[in-house]
Coordinates of C-alpha atoms in Angstrom, one line a residue:
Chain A
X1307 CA 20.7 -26.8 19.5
X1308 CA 21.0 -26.2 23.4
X1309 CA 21.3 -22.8 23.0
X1310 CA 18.6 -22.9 20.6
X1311 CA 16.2 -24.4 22.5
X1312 CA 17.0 -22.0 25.7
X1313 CA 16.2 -19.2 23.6
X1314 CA 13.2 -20.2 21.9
X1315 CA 11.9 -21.1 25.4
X1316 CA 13.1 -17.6 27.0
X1317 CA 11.6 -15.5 24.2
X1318 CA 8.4 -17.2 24.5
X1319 CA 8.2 -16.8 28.0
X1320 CA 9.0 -12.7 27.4
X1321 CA 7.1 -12.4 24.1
X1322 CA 4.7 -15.5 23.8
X1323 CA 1.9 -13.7 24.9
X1324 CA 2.0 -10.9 22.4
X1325 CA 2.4 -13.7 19.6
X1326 CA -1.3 -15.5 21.4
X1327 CA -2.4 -12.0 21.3
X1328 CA -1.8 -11.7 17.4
X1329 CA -2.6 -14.9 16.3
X1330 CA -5.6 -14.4 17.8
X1331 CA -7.1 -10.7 16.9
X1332 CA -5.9 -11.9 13.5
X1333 CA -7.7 -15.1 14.1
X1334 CA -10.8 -12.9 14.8
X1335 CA -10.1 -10.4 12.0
X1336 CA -10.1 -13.4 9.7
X1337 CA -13.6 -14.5 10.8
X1338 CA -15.0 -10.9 10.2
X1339 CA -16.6 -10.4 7.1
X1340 CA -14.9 -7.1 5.4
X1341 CA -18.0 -6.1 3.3
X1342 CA -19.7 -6.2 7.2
X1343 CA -16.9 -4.6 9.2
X1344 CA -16.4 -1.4 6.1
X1345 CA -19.9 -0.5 6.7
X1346 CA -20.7 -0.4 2.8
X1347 CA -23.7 -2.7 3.1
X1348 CA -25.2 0.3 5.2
X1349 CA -24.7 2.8 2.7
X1350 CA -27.0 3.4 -0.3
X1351 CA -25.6 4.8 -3.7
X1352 CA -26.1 7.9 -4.8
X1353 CA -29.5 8.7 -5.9
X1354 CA -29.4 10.0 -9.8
X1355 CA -31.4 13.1 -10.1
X1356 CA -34.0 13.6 -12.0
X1357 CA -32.4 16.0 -15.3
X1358 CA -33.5 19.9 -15.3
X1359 CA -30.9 21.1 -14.2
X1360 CA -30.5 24.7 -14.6
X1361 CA -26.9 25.5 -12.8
X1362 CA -26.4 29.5 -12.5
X1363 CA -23.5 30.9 -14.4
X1364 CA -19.4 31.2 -13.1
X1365 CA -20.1 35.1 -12.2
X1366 CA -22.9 34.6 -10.0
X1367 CA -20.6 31.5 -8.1
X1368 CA -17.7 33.6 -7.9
X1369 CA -19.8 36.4 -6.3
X1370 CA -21.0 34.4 -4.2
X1371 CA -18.2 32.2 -2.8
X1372 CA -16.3 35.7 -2.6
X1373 CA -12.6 34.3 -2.4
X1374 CA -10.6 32.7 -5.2
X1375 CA -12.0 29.2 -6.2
X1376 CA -9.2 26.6 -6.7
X1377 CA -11.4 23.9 -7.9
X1378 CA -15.1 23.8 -8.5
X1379 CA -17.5 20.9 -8.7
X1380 CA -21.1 20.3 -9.8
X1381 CA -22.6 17.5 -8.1
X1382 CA -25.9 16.1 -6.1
X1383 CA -26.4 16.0 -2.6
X1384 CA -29.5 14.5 -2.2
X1385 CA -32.7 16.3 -3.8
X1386 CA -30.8 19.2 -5.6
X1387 CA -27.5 20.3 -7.1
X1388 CA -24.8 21.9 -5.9
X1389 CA -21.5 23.5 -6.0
X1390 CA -18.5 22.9 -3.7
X1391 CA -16.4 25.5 -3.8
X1392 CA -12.8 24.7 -2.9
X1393 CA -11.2 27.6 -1.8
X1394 CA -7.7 28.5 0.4
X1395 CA -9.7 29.1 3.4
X1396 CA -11.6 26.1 2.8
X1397 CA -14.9 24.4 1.3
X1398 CA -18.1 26.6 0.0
X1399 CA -21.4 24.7 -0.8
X1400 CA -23.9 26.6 -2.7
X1401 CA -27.2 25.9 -4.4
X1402 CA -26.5 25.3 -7.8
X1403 CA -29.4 27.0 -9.3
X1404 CA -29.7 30.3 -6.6
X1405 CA -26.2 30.1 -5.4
X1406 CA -27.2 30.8 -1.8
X1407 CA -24.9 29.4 0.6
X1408 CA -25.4 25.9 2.5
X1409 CA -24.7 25.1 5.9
X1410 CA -24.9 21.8 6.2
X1411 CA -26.1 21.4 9.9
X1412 CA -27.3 19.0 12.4
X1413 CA -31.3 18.6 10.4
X1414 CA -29.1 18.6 7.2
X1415 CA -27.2 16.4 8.2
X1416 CA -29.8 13.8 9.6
X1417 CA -31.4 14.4 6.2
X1418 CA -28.4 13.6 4.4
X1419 CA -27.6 10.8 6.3
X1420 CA -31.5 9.0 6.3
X1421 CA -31.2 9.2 2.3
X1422 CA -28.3 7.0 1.9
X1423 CA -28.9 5.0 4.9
X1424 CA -29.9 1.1 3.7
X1425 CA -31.2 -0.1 6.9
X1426 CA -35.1 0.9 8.1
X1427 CA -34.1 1.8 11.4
X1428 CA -34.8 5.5 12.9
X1429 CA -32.2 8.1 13.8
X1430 CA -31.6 7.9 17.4
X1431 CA -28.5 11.0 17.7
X1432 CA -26.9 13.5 15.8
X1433 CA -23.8 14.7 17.0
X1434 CA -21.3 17.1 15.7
X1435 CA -17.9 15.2 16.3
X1436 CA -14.7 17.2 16.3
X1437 CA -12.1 16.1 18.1
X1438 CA -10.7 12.9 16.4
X1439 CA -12.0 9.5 17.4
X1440 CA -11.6 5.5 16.6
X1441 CA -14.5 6.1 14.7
X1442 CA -13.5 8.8 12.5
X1443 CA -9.9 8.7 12.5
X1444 CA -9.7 8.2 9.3
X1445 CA -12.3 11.6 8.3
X1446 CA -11.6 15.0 7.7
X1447 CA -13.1 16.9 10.7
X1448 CA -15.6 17.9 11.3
X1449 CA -18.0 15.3 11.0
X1450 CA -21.5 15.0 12.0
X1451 CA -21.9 11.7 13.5
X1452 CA -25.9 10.5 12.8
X1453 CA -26.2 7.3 15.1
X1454 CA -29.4 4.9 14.2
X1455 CA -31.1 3.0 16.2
X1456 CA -31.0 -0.3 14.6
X1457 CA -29.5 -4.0 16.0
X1458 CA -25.8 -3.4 14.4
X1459 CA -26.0 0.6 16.0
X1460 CA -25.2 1.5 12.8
X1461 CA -23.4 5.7 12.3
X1462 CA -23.1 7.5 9.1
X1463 CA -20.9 9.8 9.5
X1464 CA -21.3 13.4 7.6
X1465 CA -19.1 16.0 6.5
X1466 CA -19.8 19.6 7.4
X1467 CA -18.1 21.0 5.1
X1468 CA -19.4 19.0 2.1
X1469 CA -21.8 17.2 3.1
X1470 CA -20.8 14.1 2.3
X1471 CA -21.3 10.7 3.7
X1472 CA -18.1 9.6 4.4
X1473 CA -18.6 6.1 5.6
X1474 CA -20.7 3.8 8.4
X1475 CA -19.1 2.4 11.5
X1476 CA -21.4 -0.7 12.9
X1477 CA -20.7 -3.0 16.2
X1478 CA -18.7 -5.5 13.9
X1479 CA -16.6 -2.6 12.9
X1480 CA -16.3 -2.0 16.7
X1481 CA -15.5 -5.3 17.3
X1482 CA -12.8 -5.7 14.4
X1483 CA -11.4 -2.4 15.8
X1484 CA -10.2 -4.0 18.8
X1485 CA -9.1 -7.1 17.6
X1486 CA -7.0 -4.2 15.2
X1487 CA -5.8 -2.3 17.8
X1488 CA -4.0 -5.4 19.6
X1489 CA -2.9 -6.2 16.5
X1490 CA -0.8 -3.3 15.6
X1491 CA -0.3 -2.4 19.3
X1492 CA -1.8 0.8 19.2
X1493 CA -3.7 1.5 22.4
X1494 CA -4.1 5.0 21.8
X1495 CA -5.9 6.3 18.4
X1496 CA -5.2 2.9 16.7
X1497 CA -4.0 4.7 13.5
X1498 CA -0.1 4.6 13.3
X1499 CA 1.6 0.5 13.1
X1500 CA 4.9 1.9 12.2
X1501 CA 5.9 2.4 16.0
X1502 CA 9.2 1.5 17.7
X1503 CA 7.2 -0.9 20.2
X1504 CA 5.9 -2.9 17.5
X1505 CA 9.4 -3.0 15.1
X1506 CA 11.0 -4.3 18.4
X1507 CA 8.1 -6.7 19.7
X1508 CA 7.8 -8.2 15.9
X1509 CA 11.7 -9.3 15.6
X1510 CA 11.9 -10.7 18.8
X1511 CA 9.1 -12.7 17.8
X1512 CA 10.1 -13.5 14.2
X1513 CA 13.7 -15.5 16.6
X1514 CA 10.8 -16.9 18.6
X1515 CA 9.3 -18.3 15.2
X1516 CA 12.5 -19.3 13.6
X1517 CA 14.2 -20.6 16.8
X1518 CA 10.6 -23.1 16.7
X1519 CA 11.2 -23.7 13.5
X1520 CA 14.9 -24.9 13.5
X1521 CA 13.9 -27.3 16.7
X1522 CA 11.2 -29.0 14.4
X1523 CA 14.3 -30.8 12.6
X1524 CA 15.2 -32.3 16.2
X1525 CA 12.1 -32.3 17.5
X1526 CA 10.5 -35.2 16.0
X1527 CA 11.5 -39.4 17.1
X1528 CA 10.9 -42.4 14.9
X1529 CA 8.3 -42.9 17.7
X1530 CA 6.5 -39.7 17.0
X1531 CA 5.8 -41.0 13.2
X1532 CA 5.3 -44.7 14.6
X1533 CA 1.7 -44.5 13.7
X1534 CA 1.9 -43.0 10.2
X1535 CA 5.2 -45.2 9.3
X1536 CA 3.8 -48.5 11.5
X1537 CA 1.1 -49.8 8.7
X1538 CA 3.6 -49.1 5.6
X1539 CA 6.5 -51.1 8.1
X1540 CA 4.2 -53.7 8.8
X1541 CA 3.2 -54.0 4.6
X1542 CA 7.2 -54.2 4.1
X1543 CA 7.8 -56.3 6.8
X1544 CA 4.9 -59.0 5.3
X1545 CA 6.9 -58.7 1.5
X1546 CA 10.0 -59.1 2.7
X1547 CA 9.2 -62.3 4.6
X1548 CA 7.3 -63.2 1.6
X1549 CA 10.3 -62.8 -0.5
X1550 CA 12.1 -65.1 2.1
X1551 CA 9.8 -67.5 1.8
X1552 CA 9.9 -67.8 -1.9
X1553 CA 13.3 -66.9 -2.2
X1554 CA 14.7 -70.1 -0.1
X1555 CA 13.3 -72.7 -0.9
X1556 CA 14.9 -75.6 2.0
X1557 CA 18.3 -75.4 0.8
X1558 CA 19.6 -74.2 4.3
X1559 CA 18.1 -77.4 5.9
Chain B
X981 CA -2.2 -42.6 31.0
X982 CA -0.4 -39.9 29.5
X983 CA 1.3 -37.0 31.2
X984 CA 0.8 -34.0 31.1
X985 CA 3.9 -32.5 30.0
X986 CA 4.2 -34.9 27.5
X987 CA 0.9 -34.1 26.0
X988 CA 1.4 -30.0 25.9
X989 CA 5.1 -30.7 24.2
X990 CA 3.3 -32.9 21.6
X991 CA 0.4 -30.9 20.7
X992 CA 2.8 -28.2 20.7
X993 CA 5.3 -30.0 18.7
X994 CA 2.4 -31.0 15.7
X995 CA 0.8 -27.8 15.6
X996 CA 4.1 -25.7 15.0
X997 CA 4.7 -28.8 12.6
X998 CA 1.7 -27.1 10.4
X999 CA 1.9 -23.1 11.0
X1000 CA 5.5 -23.4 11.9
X1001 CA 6.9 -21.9 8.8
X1002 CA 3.6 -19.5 8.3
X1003 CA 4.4 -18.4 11.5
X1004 CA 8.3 -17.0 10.3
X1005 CA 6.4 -15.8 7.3
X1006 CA 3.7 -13.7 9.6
X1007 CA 6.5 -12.6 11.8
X1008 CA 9.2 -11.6 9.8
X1009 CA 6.7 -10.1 7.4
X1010 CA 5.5 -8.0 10.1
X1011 CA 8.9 -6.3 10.7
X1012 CA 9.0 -4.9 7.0
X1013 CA 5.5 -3.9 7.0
X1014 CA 5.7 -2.3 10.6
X1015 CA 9.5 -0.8 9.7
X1016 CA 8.9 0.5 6.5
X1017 CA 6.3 4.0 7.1
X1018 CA 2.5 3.3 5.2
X1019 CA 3.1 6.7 3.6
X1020 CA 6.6 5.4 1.9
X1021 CA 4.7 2.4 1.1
X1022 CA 1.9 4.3 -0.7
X1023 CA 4.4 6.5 -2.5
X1024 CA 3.4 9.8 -1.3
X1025 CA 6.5 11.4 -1.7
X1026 CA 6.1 10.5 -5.6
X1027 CA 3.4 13.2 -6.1
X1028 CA 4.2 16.9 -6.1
X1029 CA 2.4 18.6 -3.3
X1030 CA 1.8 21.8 -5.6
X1031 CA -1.3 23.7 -4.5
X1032 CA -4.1 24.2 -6.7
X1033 CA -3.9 27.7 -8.1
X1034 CA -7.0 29.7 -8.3
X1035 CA -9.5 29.9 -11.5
X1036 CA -10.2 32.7 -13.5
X1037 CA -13.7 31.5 -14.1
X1038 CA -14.3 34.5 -16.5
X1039 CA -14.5 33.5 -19.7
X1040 CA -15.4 29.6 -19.5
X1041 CA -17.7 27.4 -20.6
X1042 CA -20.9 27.9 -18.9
X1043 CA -21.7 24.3 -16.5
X1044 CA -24.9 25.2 -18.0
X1045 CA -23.9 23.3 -21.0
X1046 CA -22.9 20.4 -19.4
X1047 CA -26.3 20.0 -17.7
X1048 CA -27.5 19.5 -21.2
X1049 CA -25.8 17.0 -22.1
X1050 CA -27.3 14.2 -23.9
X1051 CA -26.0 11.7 -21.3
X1052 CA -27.4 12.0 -18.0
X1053 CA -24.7 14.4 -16.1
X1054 CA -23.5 12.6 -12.9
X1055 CA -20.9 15.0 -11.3
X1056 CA -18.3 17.8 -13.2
X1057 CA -15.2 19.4 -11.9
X1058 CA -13.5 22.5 -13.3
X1059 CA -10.2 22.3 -11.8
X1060 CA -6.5 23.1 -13.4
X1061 CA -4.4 20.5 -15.6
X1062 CA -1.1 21.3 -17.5
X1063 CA -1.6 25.0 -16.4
X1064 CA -5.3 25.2 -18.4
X1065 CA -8.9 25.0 -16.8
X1066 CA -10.4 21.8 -17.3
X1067 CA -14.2 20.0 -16.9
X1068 CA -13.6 16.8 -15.6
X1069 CA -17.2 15.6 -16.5
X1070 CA -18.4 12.2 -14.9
X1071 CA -21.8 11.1 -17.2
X1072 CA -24.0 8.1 -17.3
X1073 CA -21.7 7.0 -21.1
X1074 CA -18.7 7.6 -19.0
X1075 CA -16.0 10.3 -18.3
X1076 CA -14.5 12.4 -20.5
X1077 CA -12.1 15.7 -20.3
X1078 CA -12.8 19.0 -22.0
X1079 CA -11.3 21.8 -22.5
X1080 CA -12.8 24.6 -20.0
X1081 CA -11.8 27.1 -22.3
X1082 CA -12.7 25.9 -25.8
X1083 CA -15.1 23.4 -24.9
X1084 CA -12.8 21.0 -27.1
X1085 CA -12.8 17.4 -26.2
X1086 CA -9.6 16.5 -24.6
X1087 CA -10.4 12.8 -23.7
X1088 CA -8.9 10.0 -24.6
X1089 CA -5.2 11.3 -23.5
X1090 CA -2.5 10.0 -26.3
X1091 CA 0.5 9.0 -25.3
X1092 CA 2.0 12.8 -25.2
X1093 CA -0.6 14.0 -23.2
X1094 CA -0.4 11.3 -20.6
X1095 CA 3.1 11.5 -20.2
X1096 CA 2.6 15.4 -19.9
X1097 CA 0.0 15.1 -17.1
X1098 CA 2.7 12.0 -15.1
X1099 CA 5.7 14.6 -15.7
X1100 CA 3.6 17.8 -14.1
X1101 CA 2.6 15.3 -11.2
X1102 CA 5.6 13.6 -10.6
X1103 CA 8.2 15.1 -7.4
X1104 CA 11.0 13.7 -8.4
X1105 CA 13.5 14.6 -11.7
X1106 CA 13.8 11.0 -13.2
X1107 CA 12.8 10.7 -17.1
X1108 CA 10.0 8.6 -18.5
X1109 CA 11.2 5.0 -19.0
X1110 CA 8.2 3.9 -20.8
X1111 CA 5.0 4.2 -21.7
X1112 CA 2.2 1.5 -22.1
X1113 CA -1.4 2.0 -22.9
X1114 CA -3.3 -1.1 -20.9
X1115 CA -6.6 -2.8 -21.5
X1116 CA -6.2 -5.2 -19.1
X1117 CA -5.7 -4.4 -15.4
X1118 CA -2.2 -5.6 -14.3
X1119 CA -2.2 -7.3 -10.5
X1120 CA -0.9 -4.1 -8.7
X1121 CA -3.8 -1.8 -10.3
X1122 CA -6.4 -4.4 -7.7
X1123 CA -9.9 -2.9 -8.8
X1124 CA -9.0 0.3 -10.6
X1125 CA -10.4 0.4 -14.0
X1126 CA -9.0 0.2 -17.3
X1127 CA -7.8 1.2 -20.0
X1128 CA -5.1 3.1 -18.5
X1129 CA -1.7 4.6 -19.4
X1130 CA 1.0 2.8 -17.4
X1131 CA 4.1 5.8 -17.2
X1132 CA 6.9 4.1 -15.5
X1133 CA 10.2 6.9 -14.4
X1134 CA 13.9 7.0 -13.9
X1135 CA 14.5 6.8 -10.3
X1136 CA 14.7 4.7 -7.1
X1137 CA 12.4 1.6 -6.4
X1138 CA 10.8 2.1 -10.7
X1139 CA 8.3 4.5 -9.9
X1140 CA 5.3 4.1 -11.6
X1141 CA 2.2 6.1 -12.3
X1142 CA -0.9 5.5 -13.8
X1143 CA -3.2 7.7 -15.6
X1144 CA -6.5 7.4 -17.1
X1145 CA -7.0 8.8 -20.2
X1146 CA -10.7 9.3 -19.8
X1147 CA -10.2 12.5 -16.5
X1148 CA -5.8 13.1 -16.6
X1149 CA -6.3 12.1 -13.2
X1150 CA -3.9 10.1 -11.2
X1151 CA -5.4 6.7 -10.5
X1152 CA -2.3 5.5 -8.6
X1153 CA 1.2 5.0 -7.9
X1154 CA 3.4 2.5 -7.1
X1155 CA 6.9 1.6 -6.9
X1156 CA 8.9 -1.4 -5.9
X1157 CA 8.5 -0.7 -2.1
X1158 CA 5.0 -0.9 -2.7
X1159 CA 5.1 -4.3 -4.5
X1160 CA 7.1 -6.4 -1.8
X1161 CA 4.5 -4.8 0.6
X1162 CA 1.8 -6.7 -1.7
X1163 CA 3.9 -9.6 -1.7
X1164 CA 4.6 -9.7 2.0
X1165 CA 0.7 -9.0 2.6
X1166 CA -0.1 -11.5 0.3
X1167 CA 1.7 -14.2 2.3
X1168 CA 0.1 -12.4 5.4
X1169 CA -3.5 -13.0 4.7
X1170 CA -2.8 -16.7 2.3
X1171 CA -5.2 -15.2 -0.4
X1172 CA -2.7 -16.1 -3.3
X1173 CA -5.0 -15.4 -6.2
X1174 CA -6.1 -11.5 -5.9
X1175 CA -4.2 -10.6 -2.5
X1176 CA -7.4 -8.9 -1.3
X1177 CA -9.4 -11.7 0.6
X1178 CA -8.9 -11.1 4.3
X1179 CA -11.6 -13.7 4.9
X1180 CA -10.3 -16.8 2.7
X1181 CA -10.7 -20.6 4.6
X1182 CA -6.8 -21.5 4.8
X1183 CA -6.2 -17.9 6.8
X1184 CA -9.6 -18.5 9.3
X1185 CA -7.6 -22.7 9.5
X1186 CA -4.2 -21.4 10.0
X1187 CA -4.9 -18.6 12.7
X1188 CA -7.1 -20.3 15.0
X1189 CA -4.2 -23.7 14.9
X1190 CA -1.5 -21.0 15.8
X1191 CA -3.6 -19.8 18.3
X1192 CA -3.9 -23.3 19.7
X1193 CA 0.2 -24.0 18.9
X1194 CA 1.0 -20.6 21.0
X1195 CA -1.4 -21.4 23.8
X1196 CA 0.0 -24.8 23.9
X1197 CA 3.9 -23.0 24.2
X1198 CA 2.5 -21.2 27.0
X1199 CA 1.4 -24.1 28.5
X1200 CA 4.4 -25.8 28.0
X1201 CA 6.1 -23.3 29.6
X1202 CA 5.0 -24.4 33.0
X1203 CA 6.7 -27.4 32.7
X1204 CA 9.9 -26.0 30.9
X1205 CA 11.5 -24.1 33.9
X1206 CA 10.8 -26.5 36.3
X1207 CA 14.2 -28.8 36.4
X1208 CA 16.5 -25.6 37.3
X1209 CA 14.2 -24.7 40.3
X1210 CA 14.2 -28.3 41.3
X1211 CA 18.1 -28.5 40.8
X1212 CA 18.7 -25.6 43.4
X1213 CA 16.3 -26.8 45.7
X1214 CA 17.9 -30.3 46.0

């Protein structure tokens, strides 16, 4: 129990403060609404379009996508219909009714973005992000990032190459994010939690939790429980001299 | 008066009392979940990587025809299945499968055309164990939608696939690797019911007591390497 007790005091000393650390980002994770931190409550549904739809003919796409379509899909994006194209060197957006190509850039992509947008706010940037970041880790780049300028500084976040929205990042996103990365102990792009650092760090802490848990079973007196056991004593006590009382009755004397 | 010591051992002491064996459960949960790689976990190595190979569009049903559909037309998708061009067609009455080709309804998959589509998907060379059609969602399927065709395969950790019979698409895969993972995060985050709520009451109660049971072993600490110090000075 000696030794027990040394190492449960050692490893806290080494590794306690990571253990604070994730009890409390989790403890802060925990009190983050997830509907809030995934941004969905800033996004609007796809708008249905109204029918008359007229899409032009497989020849006329294949013409004008010009390399070998691998999967094709009819779909809207926003006020019209279009065709994505998936080809080996990549995505192709057309008009679905003239075919002509579209580029969805930064006024697209504002556009885009302000139709599926929930909040009233105005657009405040547009940028076109392409080098990976916190925010759009998770995205297939590049993304056009439209920032808006309301209270939660709320982004939708745009594919080029589709045009998709691909999700909102918001302040309690930004906030959860950091409370994530301590958590997983990723300092850098706050992706990856299966790292060496983290494998080590989380056994030396499971012997720090065990090692506390094995000292419960010596750590606790009769006096400690005095105050729950006292009342029931004091009840036993009282029947048992009762019982005396009843039981004897002056033959001692 | 109490002392001090005596007060940051005994808060220490009642809190671990409470979270003490949650706390062996985050920790040693942690190591599987932080040992074992995500992509393992989500079974990625289940599904063949085989490219998409390119269309001949010649010759198939015009998309034209799908606009007129008598249910409002959401999305389509002409991609390959089992080597033959396919609409996947997503409408207001649902989704359905056709033939690119014929224009023959594929949708609903039978049994034989499920397992069909798991086999072509599937990376490794284990044999169908069984096949179930489900109406009911089982726990590991969270919020996907039913019915679905529930292929299970020969193999390491019972992988499993599950296909809907509306698109032949892959709606997910698990295996057993997969399932301790939900376990393990289901003790992680206390939701015991549906293993999704990150937000539940006894998670928000439990973290914020460690946190005070940690803080208060830190504090503790200030009075637990005191005695040696005090030894050698004397």
């Amino acid at each position: 129990m000696f030794l027990v007790r040394t190492l449960h005091k050692w490893f806290g000393l080494v590794l306690g403060l990571q253990f604070l650390i994730w009890a409390l980002s989790g403890a802060v994770m925990a009190l983050l609404d997830h509907h809030k931190v995934s941004g969905e409550h800033a996004v609007l549904p796809v708008a249905q379009l109204a029918s008359g739809l007229n899409p032009a003919p497989l020849a006329a796409v294949e013409a004008a996508v010009g390399a070998p379509v691998t999967g094709l899909e009819l779909k809207p994006l926003f006020d019209r219909w279009v065709y994505q194209a998936e080809t080996p060197s990549g995505v192709r957006l057309l008009d679905a009714e003239t075919t002509r190509r579209i580029e969805v850039d930064a006024t697209a992509a504002r556009t885009l973005a302000v139709a599926r947008y929930a909040g009233a706010a105005s657009v405040e940037r547009v940028d076109l992000v392409t080098a990976s970041t916190h925010e759009t880790r998770d995205m297939a780049l590049p993304v056009w990032r439209v920032g808006f300028a309301d209270a939660d500084h709320t982004a939708l976040f745009v594919s080029r190459a589709t045009g998709e929205v691909l999700g909102a990042k918001t302040d309690t996103w930004r906030l959860w994010d950091i409370a994530w990365m301590l958590h997983i102990m990723n300092y850098g792009d706050r992706q990856s939690f299966n790292h060496p650092l983290i494998v080590t760090v989380a056994t030396g802490v499971t012997w720090l939790a065990l090692s506390g848990l094995i000292l419960l079973f010596r750590a606790f007196r009769p006096s400690d429980v005095a105050w729950i056991a006292a009342p029931f004593e004091r009840l036993a006590a009282r029947r048992r001299g009762r019982a005396r009382v009843i039981g004897t009755p002056s033959a001692g004397e | 008066m109490i002392r001090l010591p005596a007060l940051a051992r005994s808060t220490h002491k009642w809190l671990a009392l409470f979270v003490g064996l949650q706390a062996v459960l985050w920790t040693a949960g942690g190591i599987y979940m932080t040992a074992v790689h995500i992509d393992i976990i989500h079974g990625d190595r289940l599904v063949k990587a085989a490219p998409q190979p390119a269309l001949a569009l010649t010759g198939l049903v015009e998309p034209a025809h799908l606009a007129h559909l008598p249910q409002g037309l959401k999305s389509a998708r002409l991609e390959t299945q089992l080597g033959r061009a396919v609409y996947v067609v997503d409408a207001s009455g649902g989704k359905a499968l056709f033939d690119a080709r014929t224009g023959e309804k594929l949708s609903p998959l039978g049994k034989a055309g499920a397992e069909a589509r798991a086999k072509a998907l599937f990376a490794e060379s284990g044999a169908i164990v069984s096949t179930e059609y489900l109406t009911k969602a089982p726990l590991e399927m969270q919020t996907r939608h039913v019915p679905v065709w529930r292929v299970e395969f020969e193999g390491a950790w019972r992988p499993t696939f599950y296909i809907s019979p509306y698109t032949g698409e892959l709606v997910t895969r698990r295996h057993d690797l997969w399932r301790l993972f939900d376990v393990v995060w289901m003790l992680h985050i206390m939701d015991y019911d549906d293993r999704q709520d990150v937000n539940n009451i006894l998670l928000q109660g439990f973290t914020w007591l460690t946190v005070l049971g940690s803080a208060t072993g830190g504090w503790l600490l200030l009075y637990s390497f005191r005695r040696r110090r005090r030894r050698r000075a004397a």
